[in-house]
Amino acid sequence: MDLRLAPDVLRCHAESIAHHTETPVELAFTQLLGVAAVATARRFRIETAPGHHEPTNLWLATALSSGQRKSAVHKICTQVLVGWQKREAKRLQALKQEVDAHNQIIDAKIKRLTKSLASTADPNVSDQKLSELQALEEKKREEVVLPLLWTSDSTPEKLAILLAEHQERMAWMSSEAGLFGFLAGRYQRGTPNLDLMLKSHSGDAEQVHRVGRDSVLLSEPLVTICVTPQPSILESLSGLDDFRDRGLLARFLYLQPKSTLGYRQLVEVPLDQQAKIDFEAAVEAILDCEEDTNQGSWTLTIADEARVELRQFALEIEHDMRPDELAEHAQDWAGKAPGATARIAGVLHALEHAHRSPSKVDVSLKTMQCAISMMRTFYQHSLAVLDTTDNKSPRGAATRVWGWISKQKLETFTQRDVHQALRASFKESRELEKPLMVLEERGYIRRLETGQRGAGRRSVQFEVNPIFLGQ
């Protein structure tokens, strides 16, 4: 990914982490972008057109195999969030203790008065005590909740509670891919529980009903996601139709960086502490913005020339969604790309102007060009990932089949071989006919034997073009 246009505060820290850990710069970049989005989504939204706004939360998935030091990068990038939480908790601890003590006294009085009320037969006395109860309830002070910015292990039900307790803003950040297991319904016997997550991408209202407990009403929940799943995890999602059909996978921006394993120098390179300080100071400045409870989120406006640039990019994406064009099979993802580009621009803008009131400066042409440049990389990688999770379009299914063939480095195979290996994705062998035809038409494979009809017929056999296997 070309970071030359990125704000120095982001670029320098990402490059420093990459050198320090000998990992792809894209890994550190997406982690830092996710951290910045956690802060920005709490305070800002961006106006893409008159009357239309996009929130600034992002869903980022960087696919890397194990052994890539993902945990080390994750720890460095999220230190600023952990540090801010601790600092704020320490600042609020005395006030929390004071409020808790005050409310405990009130609760004790309410308990005694309620007990007394239960044994009172005189209606006049009952009315008086009811008034006293109401007065006591009004004296209770609002509970002080210690700040929590992110989680890495939560059920959808618990996530709803976290959102309700923390200004309806939460992030899921992890160097693993447990998120997809939870969403697939690990605690719902395999039934996907997606409603809250889907709505938390765009801030749509949601009411979560809980058996035996109070319902949780969320007016504008926003969740930022930044995970680094293994590529095999993303490929396995092809068997979960709800993830693609309902638009969950289309909400992510994917990257598949080239592995550095086998090319590392194993030399200790110190982290650039000044770059780390500058980035963390910018994120903390965004987090420390005072909330205007009457206004809600501050609105970021886009300069006219930047708005024109975004519209031109949106028109490119629109063209790509036509039949036989690049994004024909990924219209669900491509349709969200312009909005995601604006979100990235908003996050970059907030970082760049963190110390100078971001809402008082228009998003510049340079920032928008940077966001578009980044989105072009996300675009390329995301279409490739979605190909591996799409079994319904011939092109997507062909990509999945070719992924298995190339991974196995096969010279020949039969249709039965493919079906047995990919049975989780293709329930019936006949579902493979169209994707195999696509691979034939493009010269990846050649049919050797058509087989015999009737009982005991032999499976169709194919030869793999060695050019595409790098032989």
Coordinates of C-alpha atoms in Angstrom, one line a residue:
M1 CA 0.0 0.0 0.0
D2 CA 1.3 3.4 -0.9
L3 CA 1.4 5.6 2.2
R4 CA 3.2 8.6 0.7
L5 CA 0.0 10.7 0.8
A6 CA -0.9 9.6 4.4
P7 CA -0.6 12.0 7.3
D8 CA 3.0 11.8 8.7
V9 CA 1.6 10.9 12.1
L10 CA 0.2 7.7 10.7
R11 CA 2.8 6.9 8.0
C12 CA 5.8 7.3 10.2
H13 CA 4.5 5.1 13.0
A14 CA 3.3 2.4 10.6
E15 CA 6.7 2.2 8.9
S16 CA 8.5 2.2 12.2
I17 CA 6.4 -0.7 13.6
A18 CA 6.9 -2.6 10.3
H19 CA 10.7 -2.2 10.5
H20 CA 10.7 -3.0 14.2
T21 CA 8.7 -6.2 13.9
E22 CA 9.8 -7.1 10.3
T23 CA 6.2 -7.5 9.3
P24 CA 4.3 -6.1 6.3
V25 CA 3.6 -2.4 6.6
E26 CA 0.0 -3.0 5.7
L27 CA -0.5 -4.9 9.0
A28 CA 0.6 -2.0 11.2
F29 CA -1.2 0.5 8.9
T30 CA -4.6 -1.2 9.3
Q31 CA -4.1 -1.7 13.0
L32 CA -3.3 2.0 13.4
L33 CA -6.1 3.1 11.1
G34 CA -8.5 1.0 13.2
V35 CA -7.2 2.6 16.4
A36 CA -7.7 6.0 14.9
A37 CA -11.2 5.0 13.8
V38 CA -12.0 4.0 17.4
A39 CA -11.3 7.5 18.6
T40 CA -12.8 9.3 15.5
A41 CA -16.1 7.4 15.6
R42 CA -16.8 8.5 19.1
R43 CA -16.7 12.2 18.1
F44 CA -17.1 12.8 14.4
R45 CA -19.2 11.9 11.3
I46 CA -18.5 13.1 7.8
E47 CA -21.0 14.8 5.4
T48 CA -20.8 13.2 1.9
A49 CA -23.7 15.2 0.4
P50 CA -26.2 17.7 1.7
G51 CA -28.3 15.9 4.3
H52 CA -26.3 12.7 4.1
H53 CA -23.7 11.7 6.6
E54 CA -21.4 8.7 7.1
P55 CA -20.1 7.6 10.5
T56 CA -16.4 7.2 10.8
N57 CA -16.1 3.7 12.2
L58 CA -14.4 1.1 10.0
W59 CA -14.4 -2.6 9.6
L60 CA -10.9 -3.8 8.7
A61 CA -9.7 -7.4 8.2
T62 CA -6.0 -8.0 7.4
A63 CA -5.5 -11.7 6.4
L64 CA -2.1 -13.2 7.5
S65 CA -1.1 -16.7 8.3
S66 CA 0.2 -17.6 11.8
G67 CA 3.7 -16.8 12.8
Q68 CA 3.6 -13.3 11.4
R69 CA 4.0 -11.5 14.7
K70 CA 0.4 -10.2 14.5
S71 CA 0.1 -10.1 18.3
A72 CA 3.2 -8.0 18.7
V73 CA 2.0 -5.5 16.2
H74 CA -1.5 -5.5 17.8
K75 CA 0.0 -4.8 21.2
I76 CA 2.1 -1.8 20.0
C77 CA -0.8 -0.3 18.1
T78 CA -3.4 -0.6 20.9
Q79 CA -1.2 0.7 23.7
V80 CA -2.7 4.2 23.3
L81 CA -6.2 2.9 23.8
V82 CA -5.2 0.9 26.9
G83 CA -3.2 3.9 28.3
W84 CA -6.1 6.3 27.8
Q85 CA -8.6 3.9 29.5
K86 CA -6.3 3.6 32.5
R87 CA -5.7 7.3 32.7
E88 CA -9.4 8.1 32.5
A89 CA -10.3 5.4 35.0
K90 CA -7.8 6.9 37.5
R91 CA -9.3 10.4 36.9
L92 CA -12.8 9.2 37.5
Q93 CA -12.2 6.7 40.3
A94 CA -12.7 9.2 43.1
L95 CA -15.9 10.6 41.6
K96 CA -17.2 7.0 41.0
Q97 CA -16.6 6.1 44.7
E98 CA -18.4 9.3 45.8
V99 CA -21.4 8.6 43.6
D100 CA -21.5 4.9 44.5
A101 CA -21.5 5.8 48.2
H102 CA -24.2 8.4 47.8
N103 CA -26.4 5.9 45.8
Q104 CA -25.9 3.2 48.4
I105 CA -27.2 5.4 51.1
I106 CA -30.2 6.3 49.0
D107 CA -30.8 2.6 48.2
A108 CA -30.7 1.7 51.9
K109 CA -33.3 4.4 52.6
I110 CA -35.5 3.2 49.7
K111 CA -35.3 -0.4 51.0
R112 CA -36.4 0.6 54.5
L113 CA -39.2 2.8 53.2
T114 CA -40.4 0.1 50.9
K115 CA -40.6 -2.4 53.7
S116 CA -42.4 0.1 55.8
L117 CA -44.8 0.8 53.0
A118 CA -45.7 -2.9 52.6
S119 CA -47.0 -3.0 56.2
T120 CA -49.0 0.3 56.1
A121 CA -52.8 0.1 55.8
D122 CA -53.6 3.8 56.1
P123 CA -54.0 5.2 52.5
N124 CA -52.9 8.7 53.5
V125 CA -49.6 7.3 55.0
S126 CA -49.1 5.2 51.9
D127 CA -49.4 8.2 49.6
Q128 CA -47.0 10.1 51.7
K129 CA -44.4 7.3 51.7
L130 CA -44.9 6.8 47.9
S131 CA -44.0 10.5 47.5
E132 CA -41.0 10.1 49.7
L133 CA -39.9 7.1 47.6
Q134 CA -40.2 9.1 44.4
A135 CA -38.2 11.9 46.0
L136 CA -35.5 9.5 47.0
E137 CA -35.3 8.0 43.5
E138 CA -34.8 11.5 42.1
K139 CA -31.9 12.1 44.5
K140 CA -29.9 9.2 43.1
R141 CA -27.0 10.3 40.9
E142 CA -26.1 9.0 37.5
E143 CA -23.7 6.1 37.8
V144 CA -20.1 6.8 36.8
V145 CA -19.0 4.2 34.3
L146 CA -15.3 3.7 33.8
P147 CA -14.4 4.1 30.1
L148 CA -14.0 1.0 27.9
L149 CA -13.1 1.5 24.2
W150 CA -12.7 -2.0 22.9
T151 CA -13.2 -5.7 23.5
S152 CA -11.8 -8.8 21.9
D153 CA -14.1 -11.4 23.4
S154 CA -17.9 -10.7 23.5
T155 CA -21.1 -12.3 22.6
P156 CA -23.6 -10.3 20.6
E157 CA -25.8 -9.9 23.7
K158 CA -22.9 -8.7 25.8
L159 CA -21.8 -6.3 23.0
A160 CA -25.3 -4.7 23.2
I161 CA -24.8 -4.0 26.9
L162 CA -21.3 -2.6 26.3
L163 CA -22.6 -0.3 23.7
A164 CA -25.4 0.9 26.0
E165 CA -22.9 1.6 28.8
H166 CA -20.3 3.4 26.7
Q167 CA -22.0 6.1 24.7
E168 CA -23.1 3.5 22.0
R169 CA -19.5 3.3 20.7
M170 CA -17.4 0.2 21.0
A171 CA -14.6 -1.5 19.0
W172 CA -13.7 -5.2 18.5
M173 CA -10.0 -5.4 18.0
S174 CA -8.1 -8.7 18.0
S175 CA -5.1 -10.4 16.4
E176 CA -7.3 -13.5 16.0
A177 CA -10.5 -14.3 14.2
G178 CA -12.8 -15.3 17.1
L179 CA -15.2 -12.6 16.0
F180 CA -16.4 -14.7 13.1
G181 CA -17.0 -17.7 15.5
F182 CA -19.2 -15.6 17.7
L183 CA -21.2 -14.2 14.8
A184 CA -21.7 -17.6 13.3
G185 CA -23.6 -18.5 16.5
R186 CA -21.2 -20.3 18.7
Y187 CA -23.6 -19.7 21.6
Q188 CA -26.7 -20.0 19.5
R189 CA -26.2 -23.6 18.3
G190 CA -24.8 -22.4 15.0
T191 CA -27.5 -19.9 14.2
P192 CA -26.0 -16.7 13.0
N193 CA -26.8 -13.7 15.2
L194 CA -26.0 -10.8 12.9
D195 CA -28.7 -8.1 13.4
L196 CA -26.8 -5.9 15.9
M197 CA -23.5 -6.2 14.1
L198 CA -25.0 -5.2 10.8
K199 CA -26.8 -2.2 12.2
S200 CA -23.7 -1.1 14.2
H201 CA -21.8 -0.6 10.9
S202 CA -24.1 2.3 9.9
G203 CA -25.6 3.4 13.3
D204 CA -29.1 2.1 12.8
A205 CA -31.3 1.9 15.9
E206 CA -31.7 -1.5 17.5
Q207 CA -33.5 -3.0 20.5
V208 CA -32.1 -6.1 22.0
H209 CA -34.6 -8.2 23.9
R210 CA -33.2 -10.4 26.6
V211 CA -35.1 -13.3 28.3
G212 CA -35.7 -12.4 32.0
R213 CA -33.9 -9.1 31.7
D214 CA -34.5 -5.5 30.6
S215 CA -34.3 -4.8 26.9
V216 CA -31.4 -2.7 25.6
L217 CA -32.4 0.2 23.4
L218 CA -29.7 1.6 21.1
S219 CA -30.4 4.7 19.1
E220 CA -27.2 5.0 17.1
P221 CA -24.8 2.1 17.9
L222 CA -21.4 2.1 16.1
V223 CA -18.8 -0.6 16.3
T224 CA -15.3 -0.4 14.8
I225 CA -13.7 -3.8 13.9
C226 CA -10.1 -4.5 13.3
V227 CA -9.1 -8.1 13.1
T228 CA -6.3 -10.2 11.5
P229 CA -7.7 -13.6 10.6
Q230 CA -5.8 -16.3 8.9
P231 CA -6.6 -16.6 5.1
S232 CA -8.0 -20.1 5.7
I233 CA -10.6 -18.6 8.1
L234 CA -11.9 -16.2 5.5
E235 CA -12.0 -19.1 2.9
S236 CA -14.1 -21.2 5.4
L237 CA -16.8 -18.5 5.5
S238 CA -17.9 -19.6 2.1
G239 CA -20.1 -22.2 3.7
L240 CA -22.0 -19.6 5.8
D241 CA -24.4 -18.1 3.3
D242 CA -25.9 -15.6 5.8
F243 CA -22.5 -13.9 6.1
R244 CA -22.5 -13.0 2.4
D245 CA -26.2 -12.8 1.7
R246 CA -27.0 -10.4 4.5
G247 CA -24.0 -8.2 3.7
L248 CA -21.7 -8.9 6.7
L249 CA -18.7 -9.7 4.6
A250 CA -19.4 -6.8 2.3
R251 CA -18.9 -4.3 5.1
F252 CA -15.2 -5.2 5.7
L253 CA -12.2 -3.7 4.0
Y254 CA -9.8 -6.5 3.3
L255 CA -6.0 -6.7 2.9
Q256 CA -3.9 -9.7 2.1
P257 CA -0.3 -8.5 2.5
K258 CA 2.6 -10.5 1.2
S259 CA 4.3 -12.5 3.9
T260 CA 7.7 -11.5 5.1
L261 CA 8.5 -14.9 6.4
G262 CA 11.7 -16.3 4.9
Y263 CA 12.9 -12.7 4.0
R264 CA 13.5 -11.3 7.5
Q265 CA 17.0 -10.2 8.6
L266 CA 16.2 -11.0 12.3
V267 CA 18.0 -7.8 13.3
E268 CA 16.7 -5.8 16.2
V269 CA 15.5 -2.4 14.9
P270 CA 14.4 0.0 17.7
L271 CA 10.9 1.5 17.5
D272 CA 10.9 5.1 16.6
Q273 CA 9.7 6.5 19.9
Q274 CA 9.0 10.0 18.5
A275 CA 6.7 8.6 15.9
K276 CA 4.9 6.6 18.6
I277 CA 4.5 9.6 20.8
D278 CA 3.2 11.8 17.9
F279 CA 0.6 9.2 16.9
E280 CA -0.6 8.5 20.4
A281 CA -0.9 12.2 21.2
A282 CA -3.1 12.7 18.1
V283 CA -5.4 9.8 19.1
E284 CA -5.6 11.0 22.7
A285 CA -6.4 14.5 21.5
I286 CA -9.4 13.1 19.5
L287 CA -10.5 11.0 22.5
D288 CA -10.3 14.1 24.7
C289 CA -12.5 16.2 22.6
E290 CA -15.3 17.5 24.8
E291 CA -18.7 16.0 24.0
D292 CA -21.5 18.4 23.1
T293 CA -24.5 16.5 24.4
N294 CA -26.9 18.8 22.5
Q295 CA -25.1 18.4 19.2
G296 CA -23.9 14.8 19.4
S297 CA -21.2 14.0 16.9
W298 CA -19.4 16.8 15.2
T299 CA -19.7 16.9 11.5
L300 CA -16.7 17.0 9.2
T301 CA -17.3 18.8 5.9
I302 CA -15.6 18.1 2.6
A303 CA -14.0 20.8 0.5
D304 CA -15.6 21.3 -2.9
E305 CA -12.6 20.0 -4.9
A306 CA -12.4 16.9 -2.6
R307 CA -16.1 16.3 -3.1
V308 CA -15.6 16.3 -6.8
E309 CA -12.8 13.8 -6.5
L310 CA -14.9 11.5 -4.4
R311 CA -17.7 11.7 -6.9
Q312 CA -15.4 10.8 -9.8
F313 CA -14.2 7.7 -7.8
A314 CA -17.8 6.8 -7.0
L315 CA -18.6 6.9 -10.7
E316 CA -15.7 4.5 -11.5
I317 CA -17.0 2.1 -8.9
E318 CA -20.5 2.4 -10.4
H319 CA -19.2 1.5 -13.8
D320 CA -17.4 -1.5 -12.4
M321 CA -20.7 -3.0 -11.1
R322 CA -22.0 -3.4 -14.6
P323 CA -22.4 -6.9 -16.1
D324 CA -19.0 -8.5 -17.1
E325 CA -17.1 -5.7 -15.3
L326 CA -14.7 -6.0 -12.4
A327 CA -17.1 -5.8 -9.5
E328 CA -20.1 -7.5 -11.1
H329 CA -19.8 -10.4 -8.6
A330 CA -19.2 -8.0 -5.6
Q331 CA -21.9 -5.4 -6.0
D332 CA -22.7 -5.7 -2.3
W333 CA -19.1 -4.6 -1.4
A334 CA -18.6 -2.1 -4.3
G335 CA -21.8 -0.3 -3.4
K336 CA -20.4 0.6 0.0
A337 CA -17.0 1.5 -1.3
P338 CA -17.6 5.3 -1.8
G339 CA -19.0 5.6 1.7
A340 CA -16.1 3.7 3.1
T341 CA -13.7 6.0 1.3
A342 CA -15.4 9.0 2.9
R343 CA -15.0 7.3 6.3
I344 CA -11.3 6.8 5.7
A345 CA -10.9 10.4 4.7
G346 CA -12.7 11.4 7.9
V347 CA -10.3 9.4 10.1
L348 CA -7.2 10.7 8.2
H349 CA -8.5 14.2 8.6
A350 CA -9.1 13.8 12.3
L351 CA -5.6 12.5 12.8
E352 CA -4.0 15.3 10.8
H353 CA -6.0 18.1 12.7
A354 CA -6.3 16.3 16.0
H355 CA -4.8 19.3 17.9
R356 CA -6.6 22.0 15.8
S357 CA -10.4 21.2 16.0
P358 CA -11.0 18.9 13.0
S359 CA -14.6 20.0 12.6
K360 CA -13.5 23.6 11.9
V361 CA -11.4 22.7 8.8
D362 CA -12.7 21.1 5.6
V363 CA -11.4 17.7 4.5
S364 CA -8.9 18.7 1.9
L365 CA -8.3 17.4 -1.7
K366 CA -5.0 15.8 -0.6
T367 CA -6.7 13.9 2.2
M368 CA -9.4 12.6 -0.1
Q369 CA -6.8 11.6 -2.7
C370 CA -5.0 9.7 0.0
A371 CA -8.2 7.9 1.1
I372 CA -9.0 7.0 -2.5
S373 CA -5.5 5.7 -3.1
M374 CA -5.9 3.5 0.0
M375 CA -9.3 2.4 -1.1
R376 CA -8.0 1.3 -4.5
T377 CA -5.7 -1.1 -2.6
F378 CA -8.6 -2.3 -0.4
Y379 CA -10.6 -2.7 -3.6
Q380 CA -8.2 -5.0 -5.3
H381 CA -7.7 -7.2 -2.2
S382 CA -11.3 -7.2 -1.2
L383 CA -12.5 -8.5 -4.5
A384 CA -10.0 -11.3 -4.3
V385 CA -11.2 -12.2 -0.8
L386 CA -14.8 -12.1 -1.7
D387 CA -14.1 -14.4 -4.7
T388 CA -13.0 -17.1 -2.2
T389 CA -16.2 -16.7 -0.1
D390 CA -18.6 -16.6 -3.1
N391 CA -19.9 -19.9 -4.3
K392 CA -23.0 -18.6 -6.0
S393 CA -21.6 -16.8 -9.0
P394 CA -19.6 -18.9 -11.5
R395 CA -16.6 -16.5 -11.2
G396 CA -16.6 -16.6 -7.4
A397 CA -17.0 -20.4 -7.3
A398 CA -14.2 -20.8 -9.9
T399 CA -11.9 -18.7 -7.8
R400 CA -12.6 -21.0 -4.8
V401 CA -12.0 -24.1 -6.9
W402 CA -8.8 -22.8 -8.4
G403 CA -7.6 -21.8 -4.9
W404 CA -7.8 -25.5 -3.9
I405 CA -6.2 -26.7 -7.1
S406 CA -3.2 -24.3 -6.8
K407 CA -2.7 -25.0 -3.1
Q408 CA -2.6 -28.8 -3.8
K409 CA -0.3 -28.2 -6.8
L410 CA -2.2 -30.7 -8.8
E411 CA -1.3 -31.7 -12.3
T412 CA -4.6 -33.6 -12.9
F413 CA -7.8 -34.1 -11.0
T414 CA -11.4 -35.2 -11.4
Q415 CA -14.6 -33.4 -10.7
R416 CA -15.2 -36.0 -7.9
D417 CA -11.8 -35.0 -6.3
V418 CA -12.9 -31.3 -6.2
H419 CA -16.3 -32.2 -4.8
Q420 CA -14.9 -34.4 -2.0
A421 CA -12.4 -31.7 -1.0
L422 CA -14.9 -28.8 -1.1
R423 CA -18.0 -30.6 0.0
A424 CA -18.6 -27.9 2.6
S425 CA -18.9 -25.3 -0.1
F426 CA -20.5 -27.3 -2.9
K427 CA -23.2 -29.6 -1.6
E428 CA -23.7 -31.4 -5.0
S429 CA -21.2 -32.3 -7.6
R430 CA -23.3 -30.7 -10.4
E431 CA -22.7 -27.3 -8.7
L432 CA -19.1 -27.6 -9.9
E433 CA -20.0 -27.7 -13.6
K434 CA -20.1 -23.9 -14.2
P435 CA -17.0 -23.0 -12.2
L436 CA -15.0 -25.7 -13.9
M437 CA -16.3 -24.4 -17.3
V438 CA -15.1 -20.9 -16.3
L439 CA -11.6 -22.3 -15.6
E440 CA -11.6 -24.1 -18.9
E441 CA -12.6 -21.0 -20.8
R442 CA -9.7 -19.1 -19.2
G443 CA -7.2 -21.8 -20.0
Y444 CA -6.5 -22.8 -16.4
I445 CA -7.5 -26.4 -16.9
R446 CA -8.2 -28.7 -19.9
R447 CA -10.8 -31.5 -20.0
L448 CA -9.2 -34.9 -20.6
E449 CA -12.2 -37.2 -20.5
T450 CA -15.9 -36.6 -20.7
G451 CA -16.7 -39.8 -18.9
Q452 CA -19.5 -42.4 -19.5
R453 CA -23.2 -42.0 -18.9
G454 CA -25.2 -44.4 -16.8
A455 CA -24.4 -46.3 -13.6
G456 CA -20.8 -46.4 -12.6
R457 CA -19.8 -43.6 -14.9
R458 CA -16.3 -42.2 -14.4
S459 CA -15.8 -38.7 -13.1
V460 CA -14.7 -36.0 -15.6
Q461 CA -10.9 -35.6 -15.5
F462 CA -9.0 -32.4 -16.0
E463 CA -5.4 -31.4 -16.6
V464 CA -4.0 -28.3 -15.0
N465 CA -2.1 -25.7 -17.1
P466 CA 1.4 -25.7 -15.6
I467 CA 1.9 -22.0 -16.6
F468 CA -0.6 -21.0 -13.9
L469 CA 1.1 -23.2 -11.3
G470 CA 4.4 -21.4 -11.9
Q471 CA 6.0 -24.6 -13.2

